[in-house]
Coordinates of C-alpha atoms and ligand atoms in Angstrom, one line a residue:
M11 CA 0.0 0.0 0.0
T12 CA 1.4 3.4 -1.0
T13 CA 1.9 5.8 1.9
Y14 CA -1.4 7.5 2.3
E15 CA -2.0 11.0 3.6
V16 CA -4.9 10.4 6.0
R17 CA -4.0 13.5 8.0
A18 CA -3.8 15.7 4.9
A19 CA -7.2 14.4 3.6
L20 CA -8.8 15.1 7.0
K21 CA -7.5 18.6 7.1
N22 CA -8.3 19.3 3.4
H23 CA -11.9 18.3 3.9
A24 CA -12.5 19.8 7.4
R25 CA -15.8 21.6 7.9
L26 CA -16.0 24.5 10.3
S27 CA -18.2 22.3 12.5
Q28 CA -15.2 20.0 13.0
L29 CA -12.6 22.7 13.8
I30 CA -11.8 23.4 17.5
Y31 CA -10.8 26.8 18.6
P32 CA -9.1 28.2 21.7
A33 CA -11.6 30.3 23.7
Q34 CA -9.4 33.3 23.4
Q35 CA -9.6 33.1 19.6
V36 CA -13.4 32.9 19.8
R37 CA -13.5 36.0 22.1
A38 CA -10.9 37.8 20.0
Q39 CA -12.5 37.2 16.6
E40 CA -16.2 37.0 17.1
Q41 CA -16.7 40.7 17.1
A42 CA -14.7 41.2 13.8
A43 CA -16.6 38.3 12.3
A44 CA -19.9 39.7 13.4
E45 CA -19.0 43.1 12.0
A46 CA -18.0 41.5 8.8
C47 CA -21.5 40.2 8.6
G48 CA -23.0 43.6 9.5
L49 CA -23.8 42.5 13.1
S50 CA -23.1 44.2 16.4
L51 CA -21.9 42.1 19.3
Y52 CA -25.3 42.7 20.9
Q53 CA -27.1 41.3 17.8
L54 CA -24.8 38.3 18.1
M55 CA -26.0 37.9 21.7
E56 CA -29.5 38.0 20.4
L57 CA -28.7 35.3 17.8
A58 CA -27.1 33.3 20.6
G59 CA -30.2 33.6 22.8
Q60 CA -32.5 32.7 19.9
A61 CA -30.4 29.6 19.0
V62 CA -30.6 28.4 22.6
F63 CA -34.3 29.2 22.9
E64 CA -35.1 27.3 19.7
H65 CA -32.9 24.4 20.7
I66 CA -34.8 24.0 24.0
Q67 CA -38.2 24.3 22.3
V68 CA -37.3 21.6 19.8
T69 CA -35.5 19.3 22.3
Y70 CA -37.8 19.7 25.3
P71 CA -41.2 20.8 23.8
D72 CA -43.1 19.7 26.9
K73 CA -41.1 21.8 29.3
R74 CA -43.1 25.0 29.9
H75 CA -41.6 26.2 33.3
W76 CA -38.0 27.3 33.1
L77 CA -35.5 28.7 35.5
V78 CA -32.7 30.7 33.9
C79 CA -29.6 31.3 36.1
C80 CA -27.6 34.3 34.8
G81 CA -24.0 35.1 35.7
K82 CA -22.2 38.4 35.6
G83 CA -20.8 38.3 32.0
N84 CA -22.0 37.8 28.5
N85 CA -22.9 34.2 29.1
G86 CA -25.4 35.6 31.5
G87 CA -26.4 38.1 28.8
D88 CA -27.3 35.2 26.5
G89 CA -29.4 33.9 29.4
W90 CA -31.4 37.2 29.7
V91 CA -32.2 37.0 26.0
V92 CA -33.4 33.4 26.4
A93 CA -35.6 34.5 29.4
R94 CA -37.1 37.3 27.4
L95 CA -37.9 35.1 24.4
A96 CA -39.5 32.5 26.7
H97 CA -41.6 35.1 28.4
Q98 CA -42.7 36.5 25.0
Q99 CA -43.7 33.0 24.0
G100 CA -46.0 32.7 27.0
L101 CA -43.8 30.2 28.9
R102 CA -43.5 30.4 32.7
V103 CA -39.9 31.6 33.3
E104 CA -38.1 32.7 36.4
V105 CA -34.6 34.3 36.4
W106 CA -32.1 33.8 39.2
T107 CA -29.4 36.5 38.7
L108 CA -26.0 36.0 40.5
C109 CA -25.2 39.6 39.9
P110 CA -27.3 42.6 41.1
P111 CA -28.8 43.9 37.8
E112 CA -27.4 47.4 38.4
Q113 CA -23.9 45.9 38.3
L114 CA -24.4 44.4 34.9
R115 CA -22.3 46.0 32.1
G116 CA -22.3 46.2 28.3
D117 CA -24.3 43.8 26.2
A118 CA -25.4 41.8 29.3
A119 CA -26.9 45.0 30.8
Q120 CA -28.7 45.7 27.5
A121 CA -30.1 42.1 27.5
Y122 CA -31.3 42.6 31.0
R123 CA -33.0 45.9 30.3
N124 CA -34.8 44.3 27.3
Y125 CA -35.9 41.4 29.5
L126 CA -37.3 43.7 32.2
A127 CA -39.1 45.9 29.6
A128 CA -40.7 42.8 28.1
S129 CA -41.5 40.9 31.3
G130 CA -41.9 43.6 33.9
T131 CA -40.7 40.9 36.3
A132 CA -37.7 41.6 38.5
P133 CA -35.3 38.6 38.8
Q134 CA -34.5 36.9 42.1
I135 CA -31.1 37.3 43.7
A136 CA -31.1 34.4 46.1
A137 CA -31.2 30.7 45.2
P138 CA -34.8 29.6 44.6
Q139 CA -36.5 27.9 47.5
H140 CA -38.8 24.9 46.8
W141 CA -38.5 25.6 43.1
R142 CA -40.8 23.2 41.2
G143 CA -40.0 23.9 37.5
E144 CA -39.2 21.7 34.6
L145 CA -36.0 22.9 33.1
I146 CA -32.9 24.9 34.1
V147 CA -30.9 27.1 31.7
D148 CA -27.3 27.4 32.8
A149 CA -26.1 30.9 31.8
I150 CA -23.6 31.3 34.7
L151 CA -20.2 31.1 33.0
G152 CA -19.2 30.6 29.4
N153 CA -15.8 30.6 27.7
N154 CA -14.1 33.1 29.9
V155 CA -13.7 31.3 33.3
Q156 CA -10.5 32.4 35.0
G157 CA -9.2 30.1 37.7
P158 CA -11.2 28.1 40.3
V159 CA -14.9 28.9 40.4
R160 CA -15.7 31.5 43.1
E161 CA -18.8 32.4 44.9
P162 CA -21.7 32.9 44.3
Q163 CA -21.2 31.0 41.0
L164 CA -19.9 28.0 42.9
S165 CA -23.0 27.6 45.1
A166 CA -25.2 28.1 42.1
I167 CA -23.5 25.3 40.2
N168 CA -23.8 23.0 43.2
W169 CA -27.5 23.9 43.7
I170 CA -28.2 23.2 40.0
N171 CA -26.3 19.9 40.1
Q172 CA -28.5 18.8 43.0
Q173 CA -31.8 19.4 41.0
T174 CA -33.4 16.6 39.0
E175 CA -34.8 18.8 36.2
K176 CA -33.2 18.9 32.7
V177 CA -30.2 21.3 32.5
V178 CA -29.3 23.1 29.3
S179 CA -25.9 24.9 29.3
I180 CA -25.2 27.9 27.1
D181 CA -21.8 27.7 25.3
L182 CA -20.2 25.5 28.0
P183 CA -21.2 23.7 31.2
S184 CA -20.5 26.5 33.7
G185 CA -17.2 25.9 35.5
L186 CA -15.6 23.8 32.7
A187 CA -12.5 25.6 31.5
A188 CA -13.0 25.9 27.7
D189 CA -9.5 24.9 26.5
S190 CA -8.1 22.5 29.2
G191 CA -11.2 20.7 30.4
A192 CA -10.3 21.5 34.0
T193 CA -13.3 21.6 36.4
V194 CA -11.9 23.5 39.4
P195 CA -13.5 22.5 41.7
V196 CA -16.8 21.7 40.0
A197 CA -18.8 22.3 36.8
I198 CA -22.4 22.0 35.7
Q199 CA -23.6 18.5 34.7
A200 CA -25.7 19.4 31.7
D201 CA -28.2 17.3 29.6
S202 CA -27.3 19.3 26.6
T203 CA -25.0 22.2 25.7
I204 CA -25.4 24.7 22.9
T205 CA -21.8 25.6 21.8
L206 CA -21.7 29.1 20.4
V207 CA -19.8 30.4 17.3
A208 CA -17.3 27.5 17.2
H209 CA -16.3 24.3 19.1
K210 CA -14.1 24.6 22.1
L211 CA -12.0 21.6 23.2
A212 CA -13.2 20.9 26.7
P213 CA -16.7 19.4 25.9
L214 CA -15.2 17.1 23.3
T215 CA -12.7 15.1 25.4
G216 CA -12.3 13.7 28.9
A217 CA -14.7 14.7 31.7
G218 CA -16.1 17.5 29.6
R219 CA -17.7 15.0 27.3
Q220 CA -19.8 13.7 30.2
L221 CA -20.5 17.2 31.6
A222 CA -21.7 18.7 28.3
G223 CA -24.3 16.0 27.5
Q224 CA -25.6 16.3 23.9
I225 CA -23.6 19.0 22.1
T226 CA -25.2 21.3 19.5
L227 CA -23.1 23.9 17.6
A228 CA -24.8 27.2 16.9
S229 CA -22.5 29.2 14.6
L230 CA -24.7 32.3 14.7
T231 CA -24.5 32.9 10.9
I232 CA -20.9 34.2 11.2
Q233 CA -19.1 30.9 10.5
D234 CA -17.5 31.8 7.2
A235 CA -16.2 35.2 8.4
F236 CA -15.0 33.6 11.7
A237 CA -13.2 30.8 9.9
R238 CA -11.3 33.4 7.8
L239 CA -10.2 35.2 11.0
A240 CA -9.6 32.6 13.7
A241 CA -6.9 29.9 13.9
P242 CA -8.2 26.5 15.1
V243 CA -6.2 24.5 17.6
A244 CA -7.4 21.0 16.7
Q245 CA -9.8 19.0 14.5
H246 CA -12.7 16.8 15.5
F247 CA -13.2 13.8 13.3
N248 CA -14.8 10.4 13.0
W249 CA -14.9 7.3 10.7
R250 CA -17.1 9.0 8.1
D251 CA -14.4 11.6 7.6
L252 CA -11.7 9.1 6.8
P253 CA -10.4 9.2 3.2
I254 CA -10.4 6.1 1.0
L255 CA -7.6 3.6 1.4
P256 CA -6.0 2.8 -2.0
A257 CA -7.4 -0.4 -3.4
R258 CA -5.0 -3.3 -3.5
S259 CA -3.2 -4.3 -6.7
R260 CA -4.7 -7.4 -8.4
H261 CA -1.5 -9.4 -8.2
A262 CA -0.8 -8.6 -4.5
H263 CA 0.6 -11.3 -2.3
K264 CA 0.8 -11.6 1.5
G265 CA 4.3 -10.2 1.6
N266 CA 3.0 -6.9 0.1
H267 CA 1.1 -6.0 3.3
G268 CA 3.7 -6.0 5.9
H269 CA 5.5 -8.3 8.3
L270 CA 4.1 -7.3 11.7
L271 CA 5.9 -8.7 14.8
C272 CA 3.8 -8.5 18.0
V273 CA 5.8 -8.9 21.2
G274 CA 4.1 -9.3 24.6
S275 CA 1.9 -11.5 26.8
H276 CA 4.1 -12.5 29.7
R277 CA 3.3 -15.8 31.5
G278 CA -0.4 -16.0 32.3
M279 CA -1.4 -13.2 30.0
P280 CA -1.9 -14.9 26.6
G281 CA -5.1 -12.9 25.7
A282 CA -3.6 -9.5 25.1
L283 CA -1.3 -10.5 22.3
A284 CA -4.0 -12.7 20.7
L285 CA -6.4 -9.7 20.6
S286 CA -3.8 -7.4 19.1
G287 CA -2.7 -10.1 16.6
E288 CA -6.2 -10.8 15.4
A289 CA -7.0 -7.1 15.2
A290 CA -3.9 -6.6 13.0
L291 CA -5.0 -9.5 10.6
R292 CA -8.5 -8.1 10.5
S293 CA -7.1 -4.7 9.6
G294 CA -5.3 -6.2 6.6
A295 CA -1.8 -6.9 7.7
G296 CA -0.2 -9.5 5.5
L297 CA 1.9 -11.6 7.9
V298 CA 1.5 -11.4 11.7
K299 CA 3.9 -13.1 14.1
L300 CA 3.4 -13.3 17.9
D301 CA 6.4 -13.6 20.1
S302 CA 5.5 -14.7 23.6
V303 CA 6.4 -17.3 26.2
A304 CA 6.5 -20.9 24.9
E305 CA 3.6 -22.1 27.0
H306 CA 1.3 -19.7 25.1
L307 CA 2.1 -21.0 21.7
P308 CA -0.3 -24.0 21.7
I309 CA -3.0 -21.6 22.8
Y310 CA -2.3 -19.3 19.9
A311 CA -1.9 -22.2 17.4
S312 CA -5.3 -23.6 18.3
R313 CA -6.9 -20.1 18.2
R314 CA -5.8 -18.8 14.8
A315 CA -3.7 -20.9 12.3
E316 CA -2.9 -17.7 10.4
W317 CA -0.4 -16.4 13.0
L318 CA 3.3 -17.2 12.8
L319 CA 4.5 -17.9 16.3
G320 CA 7.8 -17.6 18.2
T321 CA 9.3 -17.2 21.7
E322 CA 11.9 -14.9 23.2
Q323 CA 14.5 -17.4 21.8
D324 CA 13.4 -16.3 18.3
L325 CA 13.2 -12.6 19.0
S326 CA 16.6 -11.7 17.4
Q327 CA 15.8 -13.3 14.1
D328 CA 12.2 -12.1 14.2
L329 CA 13.3 -8.6 14.6
S330 CA 15.3 -8.9 11.4
W331 CA 12.2 -10.4 9.7
M332 CA 9.7 -7.8 10.6
S333 CA 8.7 -4.6 8.9
T334 CA 6.7 -3.2 11.8
L335 CA 6.8 -3.9 15.5
L336 CA 4.0 -3.8 18.1
L337 CA 5.6 -3.9 21.6
G338 CA 3.7 -4.2 24.8
P339 CA 0.3 -5.9 25.0
G340 CA 0.3 -8.0 28.1
L341 CA 4.1 -7.6 28.3
G342 CA 4.2 -7.2 32.1
Q343 CA 7.1 -5.5 33.9
S344 CA 9.1 -8.6 35.0
D345 CA 12.8 -9.2 34.2
W346 CA 11.6 -11.2 31.2
S347 CA 9.6 -8.2 30.1
S348 CA 12.4 -5.7 30.5
K349 CA 14.8 -8.0 28.6
L350 CA 12.5 -8.2 25.6
F351 CA 11.8 -4.5 25.8
E352 CA 15.4 -3.5 25.8
Q353 CA 16.2 -5.9 23.0
C354 CA 13.5 -4.5 20.8
L355 CA 14.3 -0.9 21.5
Q356 CA 18.0 -1.5 20.9
F357 CA 17.2 -3.1 17.5
I358 CA 14.8 -0.3 16.5
T359 CA 17.5 2.3 17.4
R360 CA 19.9 0.6 15.0
N361 CA 17.3 -0.2 12.4
P362 CA 14.5 2.5 12.5
L363 CA 11.3 0.8 11.6
P364 CA 7.6 1.6 12.3
L365 CA 6.9 0.9 16.0
L366 CA 3.9 1.0 18.2
I367 CA 4.4 0.8 22.0
D368 CA 1.4 0.1 24.1
A369 CA 0.4 -1.0 27.7
D370 CA 3.3 -2.3 29.8
G371 CA 5.7 -1.3 27.0
L372 CA 4.8 2.3 27.9
N373 CA 5.5 1.7 31.6
L374 CA 8.9 0.2 30.7
L375 CA 9.6 3.2 28.4
A376 CA 8.6 5.6 31.3
D377 CA 11.3 3.8 33.4
S378 CA 13.9 4.4 30.8
P379 CA 12.8 7.4 28.8
Q380 CA 14.3 7.8 25.3
T381 CA 13.4 9.7 22.2
L382 CA 11.9 7.5 19.5
S383 CA 10.8 8.8 16.1
H384 CA 7.8 10.1 14.3
D385 CA 7.3 6.6 12.9
C386 CA 6.4 5.5 16.4
V387 CA 3.0 5.6 18.0
L388 CA 2.5 5.6 21.8
T389 CA -1.0 4.7 22.9
P390 CA -1.3 5.5 26.6
H391 CA -4.4 5.6 28.7
P392 CA -4.3 8.4 31.4
K393 CA -2.5 6.3 34.0
E394 CA 0.2 5.3 31.5
A395 CA 0.4 8.9 30.3
A396 CA 1.0 10.0 33.9
R397 CA 3.8 7.5 34.1
L398 CA 5.3 8.8 30.9
L399 CA 5.3 12.4 32.1
G400 CA 6.0 11.7 35.8
C401 CA 2.8 13.4 37.0
S402 CA -0.5 12.5 38.4
V403 CA -3.6 11.2 36.5
A404 CA -5.4 14.3 37.7
Q405 CA -2.9 16.5 36.0
I406 CA -3.3 14.5 32.8
E407 CA -7.1 14.9 32.9
R408 CA -6.9 18.6 33.8
D409 CA -5.5 19.3 30.4
R410 CA -5.6 16.2 28.1
L411 CA -4.4 18.0 25.0
Q412 CA -1.4 19.5 26.7
A413 CA -0.6 16.2 28.2
A414 CA -0.7 14.4 24.8
I415 CA 1.4 17.2 23.3
N416 CA 4.0 16.9 26.1
I417 CA 4.3 13.1 25.5
A418 CA 4.6 13.5 21.8
R419 CA 7.4 16.1 22.2
K420 CA 9.2 14.4 25.1
Y421 CA 9.4 11.0 23.3
Q422 CA 9.4 12.4 19.7
A423 CA 6.6 10.1 18.7
I424 CA 2.9 10.2 17.8
C425 CA 0.8 10.2 21.0
L426 CA -2.7 8.7 21.1
L427 CA -4.1 9.6 24.5
K428 CA -7.0 7.2 25.1
G429 CA -10.2 8.1 27.0
A430 CA -13.5 9.8 26.1
G431 CA -12.5 12.0 23.0
T432 CA -9.2 10.3 22.2
I433 CA -6.5 12.8 21.3
I434 CA -4.0 12.1 18.6
T435 CA -1.0 14.5 18.1
D436 CA 2.5 14.7 16.8
G437 CA 3.1 17.6 19.1
D438 CA 2.1 20.2 16.4
Q439 CA -1.1 19.0 14.8
H440 CA -3.9 17.8 17.0
F441 CA -7.0 15.7 16.4
V442 CA -9.8 14.6 18.6
C443 CA -11.8 11.5 17.8
A444 CA -15.5 12.1 17.9
G445 CA -16.4 8.4 18.0
G446 CA -16.4 6.0 20.9
N447 CA -18.6 5.2 23.9
P448 CA -18.3 4.0 27.5
G449 CA -18.9 0.4 26.4
M450 CA -15.3 0.5 25.3
A451 CA -14.0 0.8 28.9
V452 CA -13.5 -3.0 29.1
A453 CA -10.5 -5.4 29.1
G454 CA -8.8 -5.9 25.8
M455 CA -10.1 -2.8 24.0
G456 CA -6.7 -1.3 24.1
D457 CA -5.1 -4.4 22.7
V458 CA -7.5 -4.4 19.8
L459 CA -6.8 -0.7 19.1
S460 CA -3.0 -1.3 19.1
G461 CA -3.5 -4.2 16.8
I462 CA -5.5 -2.2 14.3
I463 CA -3.0 0.7 14.2
A464 CA 0.0 -1.6 14.0
G465 CA -1.8 -3.6 11.2
L466 CA -2.3 -0.3 9.3
M467 CA 1.4 0.7 9.8
A468 CA 2.4 -2.7 8.5
Q469 CA 0.5 -1.9 5.3
G470 CA 2.4 1.3 4.8
L471 CA 0.4 4.1 6.6
T472 CA 2.6 6.5 8.4
A473 CA 2.4 6.4 12.2
F474 CA 0.2 9.5 12.4
D475 CA -2.1 8.3 9.6
A476 CA -2.4 4.8 11.1
A477 CA -3.2 6.3 14.5
L478 CA -5.9 8.6 13.1
F479 CA -7.4 5.9 10.9
G480 CA -7.2 3.1 13.4
C481 CA -8.7 5.2 16.2
A482 CA -11.7 6.2 14.1
V483 CA -12.3 2.6 12.9
H484 CA -12.0 1.2 16.4
A485 CA -14.4 3.8 17.8
E486 CA -16.9 3.3 14.9
A487 CA -16.8 -0.5 15.4
A488 CA -17.7 -0.1 19.0
D489 CA -20.3 2.6 18.3
R490 CA -22.1 0.3 15.8
I491 CA -22.3 -2.5 18.3
A492 CA -23.5 -0.1 21.0
R493 CA -26.2 1.2 18.6
N494 CA -27.4 -2.3 18.0
R495 CA -27.0 -3.9 21.4
G496 CA -26.4 -1.2 23.9
E497 CA -23.1 -0.2 25.6
R498 CA -22.9 -2.8 28.4
G499 CA -21.5 -6.2 27.5
I500 CA -19.4 -5.2 24.5
L501 CA -16.4 -7.6 24.3
A502 CA -13.2 -6.5 22.7
A503 CA -13.4 -9.4 20.4
D504 CA -16.8 -8.3 19.2
L505 CA -15.1 -5.6 17.2
F506 CA -13.3 -8.1 14.9
D507 CA -16.3 -8.7 12.7
Q508 CA -16.7 -5.0 12.2
L509 CA -13.1 -4.2 11.3
P510 CA -13.0 -5.4 7.6
V511 CA -16.4 -3.9 7.0
L512 CA -15.2 -0.5 8.2
I513 CA -11.9 -0.5 6.5
N514 CA -13.1 -2.0 3.2
H515 CA -16.4 0.0 3.4
A516 CA -14.3 3.1 3.0
V517 CA -12.7 1.5 -0.2
T518 CA -16.1 0.2 -1.5
T519 CA -17.9 3.5 -0.8
H520 CA -15.3 5.6 -2.6
T521 CA -14.6 3.3 -5.5
S522 CA -18.3 3.2 -6.3
Q523 CA -18.2 7.1 -6.6
Ligands
LIG693 N1 -21.8 39.6 22.8 C1 -20.8 38.8 22.9 O1 -19.6 39.1 23.3 C2 -21.2 37.4 22.8 C3 -20.8 36.5 23.9 N2 -21.3 35.3 24.0 C4 -21.4 34.7 25.3 O2 -20.5 35.4 26.1 C5 -19.7 34.4 26.8 C6 -18.3 35.0 27.2 O3 -18.7 36.1 27.9 P1 -17.7 36.8 29.0 O4 -18.3 37.9 29.6 O5 -16.4 37.0 28.3 O6 -17.4 35.7 30.0 P2 -18.3 34.7 30.8 O7 -19.7 35.2 30.7 O8 -18.0 33.3 30.4 O9 -17.9 34.9 32.3 C7 -17.1 35.9 32.7 C8 -17.7 36.5 33.9 O10 -17.7 35.5 35.0 C9 -16.8 35.9 36.0 N3 -15.8 34.8 36.3 C10 -14.8 34.5 35.5 N4 -14.1 33.5 36.1 C11 -14.8 33.2 37.2 C12 -14.6 32.3 38.3 N5 -13.5 31.4 38.3 N6 -15.4 32.2 39.3 C13 -16.5 33.1 39.3 N7 -16.8 34.0 38.4 C14 -15.9 34.0 37.3 C15 -16.1 37.1 35.5 O11 -16.0 38.0 36.6 C16 -17.0 37.7 34.4 O12 -17.9 38.5 35.0 C17 -19.6 33.3 25.9 O13 -19.3 32.1 26.6 C18 -21.0 33.3 25.3 O14 -21.9 32.6 26.1 C19 -21.9 34.7 22.8 O15 -20.9 34.0 22.1 C20 -22.7 35.6 22.0 C21 -21.9 36.9 21.6
LIG694 K1 -22.9 28.2 30.7

C-alpha cells in the first residue's frame, strides 16, 4: 500500500463544524466576524439567545416552566435573551441572577433591560426555595472562566447539580475551563450544551464529554467570516471523515502487506497478544507473528492458524524479519519483560522501523525514557500517560491536549491519549476522535486498538495516519455494536467482525463514486 495522507485528507476536507478553537480566539475574533456580517456584538448575543431558545423548544417541547440562572458576564447576557424570548412565547420563566442587575455591564446589561421591559418581572437574587419547575438554563459562566470557580457562582453550580430537572448549558457547562477541560472545583452536569460560534475543546474530550451532555453547535451565521479570521487548535473527526484507502493491486501477495511482529503477553497473560494479533490481521496486515512465552504458543496455534509464532528465543531473528513492531500488549514488567523491551528498543534504534508501544511497553519506556521517532505511536491511557510524564492522572485529565502534546514532544513520537474523546497529536497538529462510547471501557479494547493501528502501519500508513485511521475505525466499530445492542457487555473481540467492513467499506464507498 502506498503511503497515504490520511491527515492531509482530513485537514483538506475539514468543515468548520469540525474545527476546534481556543476560547481566546473565539472571544478575540467573534466581534470582527460579526461586524464583517453587518452585526453588532449585541445582535450576536440576540442570535445566541434565539439559538438556545429554539434548541430548547425543539429538544424539550413539553417543558413549559423554566429557571434561567444568569452570571455576571455575557454568558449571563445570553441567558437574559433566552428568558425574554421564553416570556414573550408565554412560557413560565423565572430568572435567578448572580449579579445585582445594576452591576451588569455592556451587552449583558442591555439584554437585562430588554428582558425587564418585556416581562416587567424583577429577577430573584437568592437561590430559589422549593422551586418546582421543569428545566434549568445554565447561563452562569461561558468561555471566559478564570481560575477556580468563586462564589456565588460555585454555590449556584452546586445547587443546579442537585436538582433533578433537565439542564441546558449555554456555550459550555459553567465551570468547565474551555480549553483545558479542567473543572476546578466543579462544573455543571448538563443534559445538553449549545456551543456558540465554534467548538471549544473541553466538551469534546475527557470529563467535559460527560458534563456537556448532547452538544449542538450554533455558529450564529458568522461561521465563514469567523473561519477566515480565527486559527483552530485541533480538529474533531470520525470514521465518516476518513479518506479512502487505496485499493490493492490485483496481483498482491501476503508479503506486500507487511510483516508485523507483536511482542508481549508474559506468562499467564496470553489474551492481550491474541487480541492485538487478530485485530492486525482483520485490519489487513499480510503476515503477523506473535512472540511470547513458549507455554502460550499452543493456545495461539489452536486459536488462529494464520499467525506465525515464536518465543523470546526467536526474537533476534524475528526482529530482522519484521517490517513493523508492536511492543507491549500484556508484556508485564518482570525481568523477562524488561529484557525483551530492551532488545526490541536497541534493535529499533539501530534499524529504524515503524513501532507502536502500548500497555506495559509504555510503563517500561517511562522507566527508561528515550526519544523515538515520528514513525512511532505511543497509545497511553491516562495512567500510563501520567507515568510517561512523571505526573498524576489528575494532572493529565486537567489538560488532556497539553498532556498528549507533552508526551509527543518528550518522546518524539505520535501520542494517542485514550479516553473519552481520544486525542492524537505529533506535538504540532492535534486531532480529537468524535467516536467511541463508555462500552469500550473493558478489558482488551486497548489491545484491539493497538493491533488495528500496527496492522495499518504494517501496510504502509505512516504512524500518524495509522493512529488517526485506526482510532476512528476502532471507535466506529464499538459505536455500531452499541447502537445495535447497547453499551454494556461489548467484548473487545466483538469488534473483529466490524473491522474489515469498516476498513473496506471506505474502499467500497469511494470506489463506487
Ligand atoms: N456579545 C458577545 O460578546 C457574545 C458573547 N457570547 C457569550 O459570552 C460568553 C463570554 O462572555 P464573557 O463575559 O467574556 O465571560 P463569561 O460570561 O464566560 O464569564 C465571565 C464572567 O464570569 C466571571 N468569572 C470569571 N471567572 C470566574 C470564576 N473562576 N469564578 C467566578 N466568576 C468568574 C467574571 O467576573 C465575568 O464576570 C460566551 O461564553 C457566550 O456565552 C456569545 O458568544 C454571543 C456573543
Ligand atoms: K454556561
